[in-house]
Amino acid sequence: MHIHKYEKWWLTFGITCLVVFLTVLGISAFHAGAHPPSAQVYINQEHVDEIAPFDNPGVHKVEGKEWDYEVVVVASAFMFSPMEYEVPLGSKVKFIATTKDVVHGFQIAGTNINMMLEPGYVSEFVTIVDKPGEYLVLCNEYCGVGHTAMASKLKVVDSNAES
Amino acid sequence: MKQSFVTESGNVKKGETVDKRDAKLAMAHIYVAMTALLLGGLAGLLQVMVRSGQFELPWGISYYQVLTVHGILLGLILTTFFIFGFQISAVSRTAGTLSDKQRRSGWVGFGVMTLGTAMAATMVLLNEASVLYTFYAPLMAHWVFYLGLAFVVVGSWIGGFAQIARYIQWKRENGKQPGPLLSFMVVVNNLMWVICSLGVAIAVLFQFLPWSLGLVDRIDVLMSRTLFWYFGHPLVYFWLLPAYMIWYTIIPKIIGGKIFSDALARLSFLLFLLFSIPVGFHHQLTEPGIDAFWKFLQVVLTFMVVIPSLMTAFAMFATFESVGRAKGATGLFDFFKKLPWGDVRFLVPFIGMVAFIPAGAGGLINASNQMNQVIHNTIWVTGHFHLTVATTVVLTFFGAMYWLVPHLTGRVLTPQLNRLGIIQGIVWTVGMSIMSGAMHAVGLLGAPRRSNFSTYGGSEQAVEWIPYQIAQAVGGTILFIGIALVLYIFIQLAFFAPKGQQEYPIGEVEENAQTTPMFLENWKMWVTICVALILLAYTVPFIDMFQNGPPGSIGYKLW
Ligand SMILES: [Cu+2]
């Protein structure tokens, strides 16, 4: 099949860009570990309240793990539990969340903390909170008539500034 | 500038028209499409008004009901019906008049699709199915809604079969030569549609229907979502490929040029077939229950469509340039001046092409493994598909409508309607730039899609979003004026424009282009590769869902 000379150049340039781009994505995923939230942890969604750690939603300091704090969140139509929580600036935090009923979203507006919560599954994401402030945490997947009322608040506090 | 559409329309050659009976079938589809445009557009207008915070819906209508109507009518009904109308005419024009049996199959398909649409629409209007067009489980709609959707899909198979059958007949009658390019493209698009809609058909027939009828208690949520997105991404290519058909085969003729390369056009369509289906996970990047490796694999496959997209871009610009040069253009970019900017059949699809540049770039961001988290389920995504589908695809369809509808109804596009069409294109561009631009910007700040108006209890972040939401309402209102204009032109073209013969423009291939190699029509080979890629991308994650997944979920009606 005949391919025009300029088209060959154009495709070579395009495919090279593509390869470079995918290599960057691949390295950051598999070498630097920057995967999107992909936990394969399962739970019985009808007994969420009785199962650890979801029997005790909130912020927990942990020792001996790769992260300093665990934020445990339970979503249900149309609220998050807890409603408000704070973590110290610069700490490494693992967000652990699940839903008791339908699919919800868990998004901390203005950050890249963003994951789907699906019944029967636990969603997890580890990140360093490096900007102080008050963040709106909202449900970004339609879950019913009260969807837009479904929100909570995360405070990232600089403890040095306070003392 | 001389407007070629007026002089050409008088002398359409015999054999270059669509048979009257096929034209009727095609027009039936387009009537439904235009009705969907009116109702869906109205729903869209109501949404942007509500979201600006300045307006509330009367009579107890809910925002999500309107959102469901908008998504289904414009995303599914307008597109599918218009595409079928165009494809039927394209096959009839290039491969020959349908046989009576094929035409009957086309009508049965049309009937089943229309019945399904009416069933689903009724349930939405009764507020029994406010589940949005993605109908994510475990929100449970009325079973009639799911059955209606199944009818739309099955009807499209019956109608699509008629189009493929005409092409097969042409091949039988013409022996060992490549089938007409436009018909070939129609076949690729239908093949892709059938392969991908199997996913949604399985989900609806084996998961949603038994569950909503109460025959089973539980539904596997992740599996239903995976089947949905196995279908949902190729769905956008099902919309896009007809636009590409128009760019590849119709536009060259309108601007007075030739198709750059028949073989490369076919190859790019086949690559779209291969790389549009095994990629649904890039819509599920932030979901639990799917291993990160398999997500990444599908991200890589997603990006392969860059190759046929680049081929398309090259072919278009090569055609533009050779036309301009043939008309005496010199210098690097002079050829642009020689293009028929005053011809709505060219200008409006051209705006669509230009919109595809930022749209495609946005798409790369959406599908990028990690960047997706920044914009996932924000209104950025809505802005993105209003550029791809609601601008690139829809404007190309409008551009085609200006010759297709008069051709099918035995009328002509008058200079007045041409001018009005150009105004329509500009109105659309302005409205969409404002609306989609605001959506992209505020999406980056974190504003969610699919949400009613809310200040989230006076949250500082949410308050910052409101000016953008007002901009969306302004853009959306301008777009609605655009819809009103299109509908006015459509009614003129279908019922009132002067009688005559409007040309159905199909480009010819460049004389010195090489012959098309026959392996491009080796359907067995292409379908086998396609199925192999699908199995590669989905088998292991599916086994995982079967073996390890939770027990499934009961239904909820939370609206
Ligand atoms: Cu929610």
XYZ file of C-alpha atoms and ligand atoms in Angstrom:
723
model
C 0.000 0.000 0.000
C 1.303 3.415 -0.929
C 1.790 5.905 1.872
C 2.706 9.469 1.025
C 6.145 10.617 2.140
C 4.780 13.455 4.267
C 2.236 11.179 5.836
C 5.041 8.815 6.855
C 6.839 11.701 8.549
C 3.661 12.836 10.249
C 2.843 9.356 11.524
C 6.410 8.731 12.686
C 6.343 11.983 14.630
C 2.912 11.173 16.099
C 3.728 7.616 17.076
C 7.005 8.699 18.660
C 5.127 11.227 20.806
C 2.670 8.512 21.724
C 5.411 6.122 22.808
C 7.139 8.806 24.886
C 3.869 9.796 26.517
C 2.896 6.229 27.376
C 6.378 5.550 28.730
C 6.045 8.507 31.083
C 2.652 7.267 32.248
C 4.001 3.755 32.662
C 7.065 4.793 34.648
C 5.053 6.983 36.976
C 2.579 4.131 37.465
C 4.815 1.115 37.874
C 8.069 2.648 39.031
C 6.850 5.589 41.109
C 3.683 3.740 42.164
C 1.296 6.483 41.072
C -1.618 4.195 40.349
C -5.196 5.407 40.401
C -7.182 4.017 43.354
C -7.515 0.329 42.486
C -7.912 -1.495 45.815
C -9.186 -5.038 45.595
C -10.719 -5.216 49.034
C -14.232 -6.583 49.462
C -16.820 -6.052 52.171
C -20.415 -6.980 52.877
C -22.097 -3.630 52.263
C -25.049 -4.525 54.478
C -22.846 -4.870 57.571
C -20.493 -1.961 57.046
C -21.151 -0.547 60.519
C -19.986 -3.736 62.223
C -16.797 -4.269 60.249
C -13.458 -2.681 61.121
C -12.303 -0.081 60.344
C -15.719 1.200 59.257
C -17.231 0.658 62.705
C -15.172 3.673 63.734
C -15.075 6.330 60.988
C -12.703 9.236 61.458
C -9.004 10.075 61.540
C -6.669 7.537 63.144
C -2.974 7.942 63.753
C -1.169 4.731 62.868
C 2.314 3.394 63.639
C 4.575 1.128 61.650
C 2.865 1.664 58.319
C 3.987 3.503 55.237
C 1.541 6.275 56.097
C 0.915 8.303 59.250
C -2.857 8.655 59.328
C -5.832 6.696 58.161
C -9.014 8.555 57.296
C -11.945 6.148 57.401
C -15.105 7.323 55.638
C -18.506 5.683 55.317
C -20.831 7.013 52.621
C -24.554 6.445 52.463
C -27.442 8.239 50.817
C -27.055 11.188 51.338
C -24.216 11.779 53.798
C -20.622 11.100 54.639
C -19.516 9.968 58.064
C -17.633 11.714 59.582
C -18.970 15.123 58.568
C -15.788 16.969 59.375
C -12.220 15.931 60.096
C -8.723 17.308 60.160
C -5.251 16.054 59.379
C -1.870 17.712 60.014
C -0.159 19.447 57.106
C 2.538 17.387 55.427
C 1.410 14.030 56.759
C 0.993 10.950 54.640
C -2.637 9.942 54.707
C -4.472 6.869 53.572
C -8.108 7.470 52.678
C -10.213 4.348 53.189
C -13.844 4.588 52.172
C -16.848 2.496 51.303
C -20.594 2.831 50.781
C -23.540 1.253 52.565
C -25.985 1.490 49.668
C -25.663 2.868 46.130
C -22.626 4.110 44.200
C -21.223 7.387 45.498
C -18.237 9.502 44.602
C -15.581 10.660 47.028
C -13.859 13.761 45.747
C -11.886 16.346 47.648
C -12.443 19.428 45.525
C -9.275 21.100 44.298
C -7.092 18.013 44.816
C -6.515 14.807 42.906
C -8.142 12.730 45.640
C -11.032 11.311 43.706
C -12.504 7.824 43.812
C -15.677 5.885 43.227
C -17.336 4.108 46.143
C -19.246 1.003 45.167
C -21.310 -1.323 47.328
C -19.246 -4.343 48.341
C -15.899 -2.704 47.614
C -13.433 -0.679 49.652
C -11.704 2.234 47.933
C -8.260 3.321 49.097
C -5.844 6.051 48.161
C -2.621 7.181 49.781
C -1.352 10.724 49.419
C 0.613 13.447 51.159
C -1.489 16.438 52.177
C 0.800 19.343 51.411
C -1.471 22.379 51.154
C -3.168 23.835 54.222
C -6.795 24.847 54.087
C -10.378 23.790 54.306
C -11.500 21.460 51.562
C -14.953 20.577 50.395
C -15.416 16.821 50.175
C -18.315 15.955 47.925
C -20.159 13.122 46.262
C -19.592 13.396 42.520
C -21.661 10.474 41.327
C -25.422 10.864 41.107
C -26.903 8.854 43.962
C -30.462 10.110 44.187
C -32.520 13.124 45.062
C -30.276 14.303 47.909
C -27.092 13.986 45.879
C -26.040 17.634 45.957
C -26.515 17.828 49.698
C -23.958 15.095 50.184
C -20.736 16.686 51.373
C -18.279 16.915 54.234
C -15.221 18.956 55.148
C -11.516 18.211 55.402
C -9.183 20.571 57.230
C -5.473 20.381 56.588
C -3.912 22.190 59.542
C -0.424 23.498 60.032
C 0.216 22.596 63.695
C 3.417 24.705 63.853
C 1.511 27.821 62.893
C -0.904 27.327 65.757
C 1.695 26.920 68.528
C -17.237 33.762 -3.599
C -19.185 31.601 -6.003
C -21.517 29.262 -4.253
C -21.335 25.986 -6.045
C -24.311 24.354 -4.380
C -26.806 26.363 -6.394
C -25.489 25.625 -9.866
C -24.641 21.998 -9.212
C -27.992 21.078 -7.812
C -29.711 21.409 -11.163
C -27.860 18.610 -12.917
C -27.754 15.553 -10.733
C -26.850 12.541 -12.844
C -29.052 9.516 -13.041
C -27.854 6.781 -10.696
C -26.493 9.364 -8.297
C -29.716 9.774 -6.395
C -31.132 7.806 -3.523
C -34.165 5.724 -4.434
C -37.420 7.342 -3.246
C -38.390 4.363 -1.084
C -34.988 4.314 0.629
C -35.191 8.074 1.031
C -38.447 7.652 2.922
C -36.862 5.176 5.316
C -33.895 7.469 5.861
C -36.144 10.476 6.459
C -38.237 8.564 9.016
C -35.074 8.180 11.111
C -34.194 11.847 10.704
C -37.664 12.964 11.857
C -37.206 11.068 15.114
C -33.706 12.520 15.464
C -34.998 16.070 15.070
C -37.804 15.512 17.564
C -35.185 14.254 20.017
C -33.125 17.375 19.336
C -36.048 19.630 20.220
C -37.037 17.860 23.445
C -33.508 17.051 24.560
C -32.372 20.587 23.820
C -35.202 21.989 25.887
C -34.167 19.740 28.773
C -30.602 21.007 28.382
C -31.772 24.600 28.561
C -33.694 23.880 31.778
C -30.614 22.273 33.303
C -28.232 25.156 32.750
C -30.908 27.522 34.073
C -31.358 25.491 37.252
C -27.654 25.186 37.762
C -27.128 28.910 37.531
C -29.130 29.157 40.760
C -31.514 31.683 39.219
C -34.340 29.343 38.293
C -36.379 26.490 39.734
C -38.280 23.802 37.884
C -42.073 24.098 38.082
C -44.724 21.405 38.661
C -42.588 19.149 40.810
C -40.322 18.164 37.889
C -36.984 17.034 39.268
C -33.599 18.151 38.012
C -32.436 14.573 37.588
C -35.498 13.680 35.573
C -34.604 16.476 33.156
C -30.976 15.363 33.161
C -32.044 11.818 32.260
C -34.207 13.113 29.405
C -31.374 15.281 28.075
C -28.774 12.505 28.157
C -30.926 9.808 26.610
C -32.546 11.913 23.902
C -29.419 13.713 22.730
C -26.742 11.139 23.536
C -28.561 8.075 22.352
C -31.650 8.853 20.292
C -30.638 11.900 18.247
C -27.281 10.374 17.372
C -28.366 6.818 16.615
C -31.377 7.827 14.539
C -29.528 10.482 12.564
C -26.648 8.086 11.919
C -29.003 5.412 10.664
C -30.771 7.897 8.416
C -27.447 8.967 6.948
C -26.056 5.431 6.684
C -29.126 4.065 4.923
C -28.900 6.868 2.366
C -25.139 6.321 2.028
C -25.471 2.610 1.313
C -28.349 3.166 -1.074
C -26.417 5.902 -2.902
C -23.088 4.031 -3.197
C -23.964 0.315 -3.190
C -27.362 0.660 -4.832
C -31.047 0.666 -3.933
C -31.972 -1.682 -1.101
C -33.867 -4.852 -1.976
C -37.441 -5.053 -0.731
C -36.355 -7.484 1.952
C -33.516 -5.237 3.112
C -35.802 -2.227 3.189
C -38.385 -4.156 5.186
C -35.689 -5.069 7.680
C -34.796 -1.372 7.853
C -38.394 -0.462 8.658
C -38.739 -3.229 11.271
C -35.541 -1.984 12.918
C -36.887 1.566 12.854
C -40.166 0.446 14.414
C -38.503 -1.515 17.196
C -36.105 1.340 17.986
C -38.915 3.894 18.053
C -41.088 1.689 20.258
C -38.141 1.228 22.642
C -37.542 4.969 22.730
C -41.205 5.614 23.553
C -41.159 3.004 26.341
C -38.026 4.400 27.961
C -39.215 7.994 27.552
C -42.593 7.262 29.126
C -40.973 5.781 32.215
C -38.674 8.775 32.541
C -41.620 11.170 32.247
C -43.494 9.220 34.922
C -40.408 9.693 37.132
C -39.964 5.922 37.307
C -36.515 6.007 35.749
C -34.531 9.041 36.913
C -31.316 7.059 36.707
C -29.510 9.175 34.073
C -28.395 7.731 30.757
C -25.750 5.590 32.454
C -28.423 3.854 34.622
C -25.827 2.755 37.170
C -26.907 -0.082 39.448
C -28.007 -0.387 42.206
C -30.317 2.550 41.483
C -33.252 0.627 40.085
C -35.581 1.982 37.395
C -38.873 0.481 36.258
C -38.381 -2.664 34.166
C -40.200 -1.090 31.211
C -37.356 1.445 31.009
C -34.721 -1.285 30.662
C -36.861 -3.221 28.195
C -37.215 -0.037 26.133
C -33.431 0.369 26.032
C -33.078 -3.268 24.989
C -35.539 -2.608 22.155
C -33.492 0.366 20.972
C -30.392 -1.824 20.805
C -32.066 -4.839 19.204
C -33.863 -2.576 16.723
C -30.524 -1.078 15.744
C -29.180 -4.553 15.017
C -32.118 -5.301 12.720
C -31.727 -1.955 10.928
C -27.930 -2.239 10.803
C -28.275 -5.697 9.294
C -30.183 -4.205 6.348
C -27.248 -1.876 5.623
C -24.655 -4.654 5.849
C -26.786 -6.948 3.689
C -26.809 -4.411 0.835
C -23.029 -4.239 0.925
C -22.730 -8.043 0.875
C -25.060 -8.094 -2.111
C -22.840 -5.550 -3.906
C -19.771 -7.687 -3.238
C -21.549 -10.751 -4.626
C -22.580 -8.900 -7.758
C -19.226 -7.230 -8.396
C -16.744 -9.979 -7.684
C -13.183 -9.309 -6.665
C -13.017 -5.575 -6.207
C -13.197 -3.421 -3.111
C -16.720 -2.309 -2.197
C -17.682 1.372 -2.437
C -15.708 3.326 0.153
C -18.672 4.928 1.895
C -20.534 1.622 2.143
C -17.370 -0.007 3.483
C -17.243 2.633 6.204
C -20.884 2.042 7.064
C -20.144 -1.657 7.451
C -17.198 -0.971 9.782
C -19.324 1.323 11.917
C -22.151 -1.199 12.142
C -19.757 -4.009 12.992
C -18.293 -1.948 15.788
C -21.765 -1.057 17.005
C -22.943 -4.673 17.078
C -19.799 -5.904 18.853
C -19.936 -3.182 21.496
C -23.683 -3.144 22.062
C -23.512 -6.855 22.891
C -22.114 -5.672 26.224
C -25.030 -3.444 27.103
C -27.500 -5.991 25.747
C -26.055 -8.657 28.060
C -26.195 -6.275 31.016
C -29.793 -5.287 30.316
C -31.163 -8.728 29.445
C -29.311 -10.815 32.030
C -28.762 -8.353 34.872
C -31.099 -5.346 34.893
C -34.309 -6.924 33.567
C -34.453 -10.004 35.833
C -33.461 -7.807 38.782
C -35.994 -5.033 38.150
C -38.706 -7.628 37.516
C -37.942 -9.158 40.913
C -36.839 -12.505 39.451
C -33.467 -12.152 41.172
C -32.708 -10.112 44.287
C -29.217 -8.904 43.584
C -27.119 -7.340 40.879
C -23.355 -7.411 40.451
C -22.630 -3.687 40.430
C -19.064 -3.700 39.137
C -19.837 -6.162 36.386
C -22.808 -4.106 35.191
C -20.592 -1.013 35.092
C -17.877 -2.853 33.221
C -20.362 -4.117 30.638
C -21.762 -0.608 30.359
C -18.365 0.947 29.631
C -17.384 -1.872 27.309
C -20.266 -0.404 25.308
C -20.087 3.217 26.419
C -16.736 4.134 24.939
C -17.168 2.555 21.485
C -20.544 4.299 21.536
C -18.732 7.602 21.133
C -16.852 6.202 18.144
C -20.160 5.042 16.710
C -21.105 8.727 16.752
C -17.753 9.908 15.501
C -17.206 7.545 12.565
C -20.185 8.856 10.552
C -18.683 12.325 10.997
C -15.408 10.911 9.675
C -17.300 9.356 6.750
C -18.545 12.818 5.862
C -15.072 14.322 6.217
C -13.381 11.616 4.160
C -15.871 11.146 1.338
C -18.273 14.105 1.164
C -16.166 17.159 2.018
C -13.610 16.565 -0.800
C -16.422 16.666 -3.351
C -18.007 19.775 -1.826
C -14.743 21.701 -1.958
C -14.060 20.498 -5.483
C -11.281 18.037 -4.734
C -10.577 14.326 -4.611
C -10.317 11.784 -1.803
C -6.667 11.696 -0.805
C -6.306 7.932 -0.440
C -8.967 5.267 -0.520
C -6.736 2.649 1.094
C -5.640 4.852 4.005
C -9.216 5.899 4.679
C -10.178 2.250 4.964
C -7.177 1.439 7.116
C -7.978 4.226 9.558
C -11.561 2.976 9.916
C -10.313 -0.531 10.624
C -7.942 0.797 13.280
C -10.886 2.562 14.906
C -12.710 -0.758 14.935
C -9.779 -2.432 16.677
C -8.980 0.260 19.229
C -12.347 1.589 20.256
C -13.690 -1.429 22.098
C -11.123 -2.928 24.493
C -10.715 0.380 26.332
C -13.722 0.847 28.627
C -11.596 0.795 31.800
C -10.385 4.312 31.136
C -13.870 5.331 32.283
C -13.367 3.237 35.413
C -9.893 4.347 36.437
C -10.985 5.517 39.895
C -13.010 2.398 40.702
C -12.128 -0.288 43.210
C -12.131 -3.957 42.268
C -10.094 -3.651 39.061
C -6.372 -4.303 39.210
C -4.133 -1.350 38.318
C -2.267 -3.360 35.681
C -5.402 -4.046 33.635
C -6.432 -0.437 33.870
C -3.053 0.581 32.505
C -3.261 -1.912 29.658
C -6.558 -0.418 28.551
C -5.101 3.081 28.872
C -2.395 2.049 26.395
C -4.978 0.575 24.017
C -7.060 3.754 24.366
C -4.164 5.848 23.144
C -3.744 3.732 20.013
C -6.660 5.631 18.458
C -4.260 8.537 18.202
C -2.863 6.813 15.087
C -6.035 6.724 12.953
C -6.895 10.201 14.283
C -3.582 11.537 12.977
C -4.177 9.752 9.665
C -7.560 11.454 9.407
C -6.126 14.870 10.211
C -3.448 14.366 7.548
C -5.932 13.228 4.916
C -8.155 16.248 5.542
C -5.377 18.801 5.341
C -3.845 17.077 2.333
C -7.205 17.354 0.571
C -7.582 21.019 1.552
C -4.114 21.811 0.337
C -4.398 20.040 -3.003
C -7.725 21.757 -3.682
C -6.237 25.139 -2.852
C -3.158 24.531 -4.996
C -5.304 23.346 -7.914
C -7.158 26.649 -7.630
C -3.880 28.534 -7.837
C -2.856 29.008 -4.222
C 0.832 29.527 -3.563
C 2.781 29.852 -0.346
C 2.421 27.733 2.757
C -1.121 28.463 3.940
C -2.706 30.360 1.040
C -4.747 27.326 0.124
C -7.037 28.078 3.055
C -8.253 31.183 1.264
C -9.390 29.098 -1.700
C -11.778 26.952 0.319
C -15.526 27.601 -0.056
C -16.114 29.352 3.260
C -19.501 30.601 2.166
C -20.860 27.089 1.670
C -22.592 25.837 4.792
C -21.985 22.227 3.729
C -18.270 22.871 4.146
C -18.062 25.589 6.798
C -20.141 23.903 9.492
C -18.361 20.516 9.384
C -15.076 22.434 9.255
C -15.915 24.136 12.568
C -16.563 20.631 13.867
C -13.083 19.550 12.775
C -11.463 22.515 14.476
C -13.379 21.775 17.692
C -11.924 18.302 17.614
C -8.425 19.617 18.263
C -9.088 20.837 21.851
C -11.631 18.036 22.273
C -9.064 15.396 21.409
C -6.474 16.975 23.678
C -8.994 16.952 26.539
C -9.704 13.320 25.781
C -6.018 12.460 26.208
C -6.160 14.005 29.677
C -9.306 12.091 30.601
C -7.837 8.785 29.567
C -4.452 9.321 31.212
C -3.968 6.819 33.983
C -3.281 9.339 36.770
C -4.443 12.694 35.405
C -7.940 11.267 35.278
C -8.235 11.682 39.046
C -8.129 15.444 38.710
C -11.154 15.622 36.430
C -13.041 12.382 37.056
C -16.763 13.092 37.442
C -16.187 16.821 37.433
C -18.040 18.985 34.983
C -14.830 19.087 32.899
C -16.018 15.757 31.508
C -19.341 17.291 30.504
C -17.454 20.129 28.818
C -15.325 17.552 27.009
C -18.138 15.612 25.441
C -19.973 18.771 24.547
C -16.946 19.545 22.373
C -16.627 16.067 20.888
C -20.176 14.890 20.441
C -22.178 18.081 20.703
C -19.837 20.084 18.492
C -17.599 17.942 16.278
C -20.175 15.260 15.592
C -23.343 17.316 15.734
C -22.058 20.178 13.570
C -20.842 17.670 10.989
C -24.299 16.096 11.008
C -25.912 19.517 10.615
C -23.542 20.237 7.734
C -24.660 16.998 6.103
C -28.307 17.704 6.793
C -28.175 20.792 4.556
C -27.725 18.632 1.458
C -29.033 15.283 2.704
C -32.527 16.368 3.690
C -33.308 18.278 0.467
C -31.814 15.438 -1.580
C -34.089 12.951 0.172
C -37.203 15.134 -0.006
C -36.663 16.339 -3.595
C -35.975 19.950 -2.700
C -32.984 22.295 -2.835
C -30.893 24.217 -0.372
C -31.560 27.863 -1.202
C -28.985 30.645 -0.738
C -31.174 32.056 2.066
C -31.158 28.775 3.960
C -27.431 28.455 3.292
C -26.894 31.860 4.908
C -29.115 30.957 7.848
C -27.140 27.724 8.255
C -23.920 29.704 8.473
C -25.453 31.950 11.118
C -26.549 28.813 12.957
C -22.995 27.458 12.870
C -21.654 30.698 14.315
C -24.336 30.830 17.032
C -23.449 27.262 17.972
C -19.736 28.035 18.086
C -20.238 31.060 20.321
C -22.659 29.278 22.661
C -20.529 26.198 22.927
C -17.288 28.092 23.472
C -18.846 29.874 26.438
C -20.590 26.843 27.904
C -17.940 24.224 27.309
C -15.148 26.642 28.195
C -16.795 27.415 31.539
C -17.319 23.713 32.180
C -13.692 22.872 31.494
C -12.443 25.693 33.705
C -14.681 25.078 36.688
C -14.193 21.317 36.355
C -10.496 21.851 36.973
C -11.451 23.657 40.184
C -13.384 20.569 41.236
C -17.025 21.369 40.460
C -18.908 18.107 40.008
C -20.993 17.031 37.037
C -24.475 15.550 37.470
C -25.302 17.857 40.342
C -28.178 20.146 41.039
C -27.512 23.731 42.062
C -25.813 23.812 45.454
C -23.516 26.028 47.457
C -22.679 23.090 49.729
C -23.641 25.022 52.841
C -21.789 28.145 51.751
C -18.477 26.356 51.168
C -15.906 28.874 49.932
C -14.879 26.586 47.095
C -18.442 26.047 45.886
C -19.187 29.764 45.962
C -16.268 30.322 43.565
C -17.943 28.011 41.059
C -21.149 29.989 40.703
C -19.953 32.625 38.183
C -18.916 29.760 35.893
C -22.328 28.175 36.300
C -23.916 31.445 35.236
C -21.628 31.463 32.189
C -22.840 27.943 31.430
C -26.409 29.204 31.497
C -25.526 32.017 29.087
C -23.777 29.608 26.710
C -26.571 27.073 27.033
C -29.196 29.670 26.190
C -27.289 30.689 23.053
C -27.049 27.011 22.122
C -30.784 26.668 22.472
C -31.208 29.501 19.971
C -28.914 27.432 17.730
C -31.210 24.438 18.128
C -34.256 26.540 17.263
C -32.488 27.751 14.097
C -31.539 24.239 13.038
C -35.069 23.010 13.522
C -36.427 25.917 11.506
C -34.006 25.152 8.660
C -34.823 21.458 8.883
C -38.553 22.099 8.551
C -37.897 24.394 5.591
C -35.705 21.794 3.878
C -38.106 18.952 4.543
C -41.398 20.659 3.658
C -41.132 24.135 2.154
C -37.920 24.661 0.168
C -38.391 24.864 -3.637
C -38.682 21.525 -5.397
C -35.627 20.376 -7.273
C -32.697 18.038 -7.173
C -30.018 18.618 -4.583
C -26.754 16.821 -5.216
C -25.670 13.942 -2.922
C -21.964 14.772 -3.045
C -19.559 11.833 -3.009
C -15.872 12.426 -3.674
C -13.844 10.425 -6.145
C -10.438 9.002 -5.390
C -7.338 10.804 -6.710
C -6.570 9.439 -10.218
C -3.006 8.446 -9.517
C -3.805 6.849 -6.143
C -2.710 3.233 -5.867
C -5.248 0.441 -5.995
C -6.763 -0.583 -2.703
C -5.240 -3.806 -1.367
C -7.822 -6.514 -0.785
C -6.638 -7.446 2.721
C -8.478 -4.346 3.899
C -11.721 -6.160 3.196
C -10.712 -9.386 4.884
C -13.473 -9.135 7.464
C -12.699 -12.476 9.091
C -9.197 -11.311 9.879
C -10.234 -7.915 11.277
C -13.044 -9.266 13.408
C -10.729 -11.974 14.750
C -8.109 -9.402 15.754
C -10.821 -7.270 17.324
C -12.187 -10.175 19.378
C -8.657 -11.185 20.395
C -7.950 -7.668 21.703
C -11.221 -7.652 23.625
C -10.426 -11.020 25.217
C -6.915 -9.844 26.078
C -8.218 -6.698 27.760
C -11.196 -8.154 29.613
C -10.823 -11.871 30.374
C -8.710 -11.739 33.529
C -10.522 -8.780 35.154
C -13.840 -10.495 34.454
C -12.726 -13.754 36.025
C -11.592 -11.672 38.983
C -15.036 -10.077 39.323
C -16.727 -13.474 39.142
C -14.465 -15.169 41.642
C -13.762 -12.465 44.200
C -16.599 -9.987 43.843
C -19.012 -9.291 46.692
C -22.476 -10.894 46.773
C -24.189 -8.154 44.765
C -26.626 -5.451 45.668
C -30.359 -5.093 46.139
C -32.153 -2.317 44.249
C -32.714 1.259 45.457
C -35.125 3.922 44.265
C -33.730 7.096 45.772
C -35.397 9.792 43.688
Cu -23.806 10.275 46.954
